[in-house]
Coordinates of C-alpha atoms in Angstrom, one line a residue:
Chain A
A1 CA 118.5 90.4 127.2
Q2 CA 116.3 88.0 125.3
S3 CA 117.6 86.4 122.2
V4 CA 116.6 83.8 119.7
A5 CA 118.8 82.1 117.2
Q6 CA 118.1 80.2 114.1
P7 CA 121.3 78.5 113.1
E8 CA 120.3 77.6 109.5
D9 CA 119.7 80.2 106.9
Q10 CA 118.2 77.7 104.5
V11 CA 116.6 74.3 104.7
N12 CA 115.9 72.2 101.6
V13 CA 113.8 69.1 101.6
A14 CA 111.9 67.0 99.1
E15 CA 108.2 66.9 99.2
G16 CA 106.9 64.2 101.5
N17 CA 110.0 64.1 103.6
P18 CA 110.2 65.4 107.2
L19 CA 111.0 69.0 107.8
T20 CA 112.8 70.5 110.8
V21 CA 113.6 74.1 111.3
K22 CA 115.9 74.8 114.3
C23 CA 115.6 77.4 117.0
T24 CA 117.4 78.1 120.2
Y25 CA 116.6 80.7 122.8
S26 CA 118.0 82.6 125.7
V27 CA 115.3 84.3 127.7
S28 CA 114.9 85.1 131.4
G29 CA 112.3 83.3 133.4
N30 CA 109.9 81.0 131.8
P31 CA 110.1 81.5 128.0
Y32 CA 107.1 82.1 125.8
L33 CA 108.1 80.8 122.3
F34 CA 106.4 81.3 119.0
W35 CA 106.8 80.3 115.3
Y36 CA 105.7 82.5 112.5
V37 CA 105.8 82.0 108.7
Q38 CA 106.2 84.8 106.2
Y39 CA 105.3 84.5 102.5
P40 CA 106.6 87.1 100.0
N41 CA 105.1 90.6 100.5
R42 CA 103.0 89.3 103.4
G43 CA 103.2 89.9 107.1
L44 CA 104.1 87.2 109.6
Q45 CA 101.5 84.5 110.1
F46 CA 101.2 82.8 113.5
L47 CA 101.8 79.0 113.4
L48 CA 102.1 78.0 117.1
K49 CA 103.2 78.9 120.5
Y50 CA 104.6 77.4 123.7
I51 CA 103.5 78.9 127.0
T52 CA 103.5 76.1 129.5
G53 CA 102.4 72.5 129.7
D54 CA 103.2 69.8 127.2
N55 CA 106.5 70.1 125.5
L56 CA 105.1 69.1 122.1
V57 CA 102.9 71.9 120.7
K58 CA 100.7 71.4 117.7
G59 CA 99.9 74.3 115.4
S60 CA 98.5 75.2 112.0
Y61 CA 99.0 73.4 108.7
G62 CA 100.3 70.2 110.4
F63 CA 103.2 71.9 112.0
E64 CA 104.4 71.1 115.5
A65 CA 107.2 72.2 117.7
E66 CA 109.1 70.6 120.6
F67 CA 110.1 72.6 123.6
N68 CA 113.3 71.3 125.2
K69 CA 114.3 73.1 128.3
S70 CA 117.7 71.4 128.8
Q71 CA 118.8 72.2 125.3
T72 CA 117.0 75.6 125.3
S73 CA 115.5 74.7 121.9
F74 CA 112.2 75.0 120.2
H75 CA 112.5 73.2 116.8
L76 CA 109.7 73.4 114.3
K77 CA 108.7 70.1 112.7
K78 CA 106.4 68.7 110.0
P79 CA 106.3 65.0 109.3
S80 CA 105.6 65.3 105.6
A81 CA 106.5 68.6 103.9
L82 CA 104.5 70.1 101.0
V83 CA 105.8 72.3 98.2
S84 CA 103.4 75.0 99.6
D85 CA 105.4 75.0 102.8
S86 CA 108.2 76.8 101.0
A87 CA 108.5 80.2 102.8
L88 CA 110.5 82.1 105.4
Y89 CA 110.1 80.9 109.0
F90 CA 110.8 83.0 112.1
C91 CA 111.2 81.8 115.7
G92 CA 110.3 84.4 118.3
G93 CA 110.6 84.5 122.1
E94 CA 109.8 86.6 125.1
G95 CA 110.4 86.3 128.8
S96 CA 107.4 85.7 131.1
N97 CA 107.8 89.2 132.4
D98 CA 108.2 90.8 129.0
Y99 CA 106.1 91.6 126.0
K100 CA 108.6 92.3 123.4
L101 CA 109.2 89.5 120.9
S102 CA 112.8 88.8 119.9
F103 CA 113.1 87.1 116.6
G104 CA 115.7 85.0 114.9
A105 CA 117.1 86.0 111.6
G106 CA 114.8 83.6 109.8
T107 CA 115.2 80.3 107.9
T108 CA 114.2 80.0 104.3
V109 CA 112.5 76.6 103.6
T110 CA 112.4 75.2 100.1
V111 CA 110.4 72.1 99.5
R112 CA 111.1 70.6 96.1
A113 CA 108.6 68.5 94.2
Chain B
G1 CA 88.4 94.4 110.3
A2 CA 89.5 90.9 109.5
G3 CA 93.1 91.6 110.1
V4 CA 95.8 94.2 110.7
S5 CA 96.0 96.6 107.8
Q6 CA 98.9 99.0 107.0
S7 CA 99.2 101.8 104.5
P8 CA 100.8 102.6 102.3
R9 CA 102.1 99.2 101.3
Y10 CA 105.1 100.7 99.5
K11 CA 106.7 104.1 100.0
V12 CA 109.6 105.7 98.2
A13 CA 111.1 108.7 99.8
K14 CA 113.9 111.0 99.0
R15 CA 116.5 111.4 101.6
G16 CA 115.5 114.1 104.0
Q17 CA 111.8 113.7 103.4
D18 CA 109.3 113.0 106.2
V19 CA 107.1 110.0 106.0
A20 CA 104.1 108.7 107.9
L21 CA 103.1 105.0 108.1
R22 CA 99.6 104.0 109.2
C23 CA 98.5 100.9 111.1
D24 CA 94.9 99.8 111.6
P25 CA 94.9 97.1 114.3
I26 CA 92.3 94.4 114.7
S27 CA 89.2 96.0 116.4
G28 CA 89.3 95.6 120.1
H29 CA 93.0 94.8 120.3
V30 CA 94.5 96.7 123.2
S31 CA 98.2 96.1 122.4
L32 CA 99.9 97.5 119.4
F33 CA 103.5 97.0 118.3
W34 CA 105.8 98.4 115.6
Y35 CA 108.7 96.4 114.3
Q36 CA 111.4 97.2 111.7
Q37 CA 112.5 94.4 109.4
A38 CA 115.7 95.0 107.5
L39 CA 116.4 92.9 104.4
G40 CA 117.4 89.4 105.3
Q41 CA 116.7 89.9 109.0
G42 CA 114.1 89.2 111.5
P43 CA 111.8 91.9 112.8
E44 CA 113.2 94.2 115.5
F45 CA 111.0 95.8 118.1
L46 CA 110.5 99.5 117.9
T47 CA 107.7 100.5 120.2
Y48 CA 104.7 99.3 122.1
F49 CA 101.3 100.8 123.0
Q50 CA 98.7 99.7 125.4
N51 CA 95.6 101.5 124.3
E52 CA 96.7 105.1 123.8
A53 CA 99.7 104.9 126.1
Q54 CA 103.1 104.4 124.7
L55 CA 104.6 102.1 127.3
D56 CA 107.9 101.4 125.6
K57 CA 109.8 103.2 122.9
S58 CA 113.2 101.8 123.7
G59 CA 113.6 100.3 120.2
L60 CA 113.2 103.5 118.2
P61 CA 116.6 104.0 116.6
S62 CA 116.7 107.8 116.8
D63 CA 114.7 110.8 117.8
R64 CA 113.7 111.1 114.1
F65 CA 111.3 108.3 114.8
F66 CA 108.0 109.1 116.5
A67 CA 104.9 107.0 117.0
E68 CA 101.4 107.8 118.3
R69 CA 98.1 106.1 118.9
P70 CA 96.0 109.0 120.1
E71 CA 92.6 107.3 120.4
G72 CA 93.8 103.8 121.2
S73 CA 93.1 102.3 117.8
V74 CA 94.9 103.6 114.7
S75 CA 98.6 104.2 115.1
T76 CA 101.0 106.2 113.0
L77 CA 104.8 105.8 112.8
K78 CA 106.5 109.0 111.6
I79 CA 110.0 109.2 110.4
Q80 CA 111.5 112.7 110.0
R81 CA 114.3 113.6 107.7
T82 CA 114.6 110.0 106.3
Q83 CA 118.0 108.5 105.8
Q84 CA 119.0 105.6 103.6
E85 CA 119.5 103.4 106.6
D86 CA 115.8 103.8 107.4
S87 CA 115.0 101.6 104.3
A88 CA 113.2 98.5 105.7
V89 CA 109.8 96.9 106.0
Y90 CA 107.9 98.4 108.9
L91 CA 105.5 95.9 110.5
C92 CA 102.6 96.6 112.8
A93 CA 101.2 93.9 115.1
S94 CA 98.3 93.9 117.6
S95 CA 97.2 91.5 120.3
I96 CA 94.4 91.0 122.9
P97 CA 93.7 91.7 125.6
Q98 CA 97.2 92.6 126.8
A99 CA 100.7 91.8 125.7
G100 CA 102.4 88.6 126.8
I101 CA 101.2 85.2 126.1
Y102 CA 98.7 86.1 123.4
E103 CA 100.1 85.8 119.9
Q104 CA 100.6 89.0 118.0
F105 CA 98.8 89.4 114.7
F106 CA 100.9 91.1 112.0
G107 CA 100.0 93.4 109.2
P108 CA 101.5 93.0 105.7
G109 CA 104.0 95.8 106.4
T110 CA 105.0 99.0 104.6
R111 CA 108.2 98.7 102.5
L112 CA 110.1 102.0 102.8
T113 CA 112.8 102.8 100.3
V114 CA 114.8 105.9 100.9
L115 CA 116.8 107.1 97.9

């Protein structure tokens, strides 16, 4: 069974500081990994995905994520966080022979001014 | 349309009532998914359509849940005899041209509250 874990319920950072949101995965075959962001009363917005190729993936709004096969991780990063980055972030994954996304429980990011 | 739309956005039902939740996917998207998101949790897969065919309904929690997409576009998730544990946000997502490596585009969700 595919599973994705986000070990931190909350991440708090000051504006301008680096932001990291952690994700680990357990999927069969080659994993397809995604990050989504959810604002209050909104659906999930796609940020970036890893399918194959470069381990460092760049996405929307200055976010990037690093795929690490040996650590089975796919951490989301932003070099300089903004207050507007405050939201709920979900990591999702699926196996290469699957189509169902499995999501982590989410990480609430708060960026203080 | 510009994105996935869902209606109603909010639904309050009395226990035992039937409800129907609608999803309008992005035009031309072949794949359509329904997810259930309980409070404080990530979305959980319910069911998957490719065009009008329901290829996977393994995530539906009981036989009170039923989904259809008769013409391969709009989909309806129906819940019969609602229970309090059905209270959640129901998310619809679509993707092109087939599921897999293409990201899913999510609608805003329908928040169902069962009293």
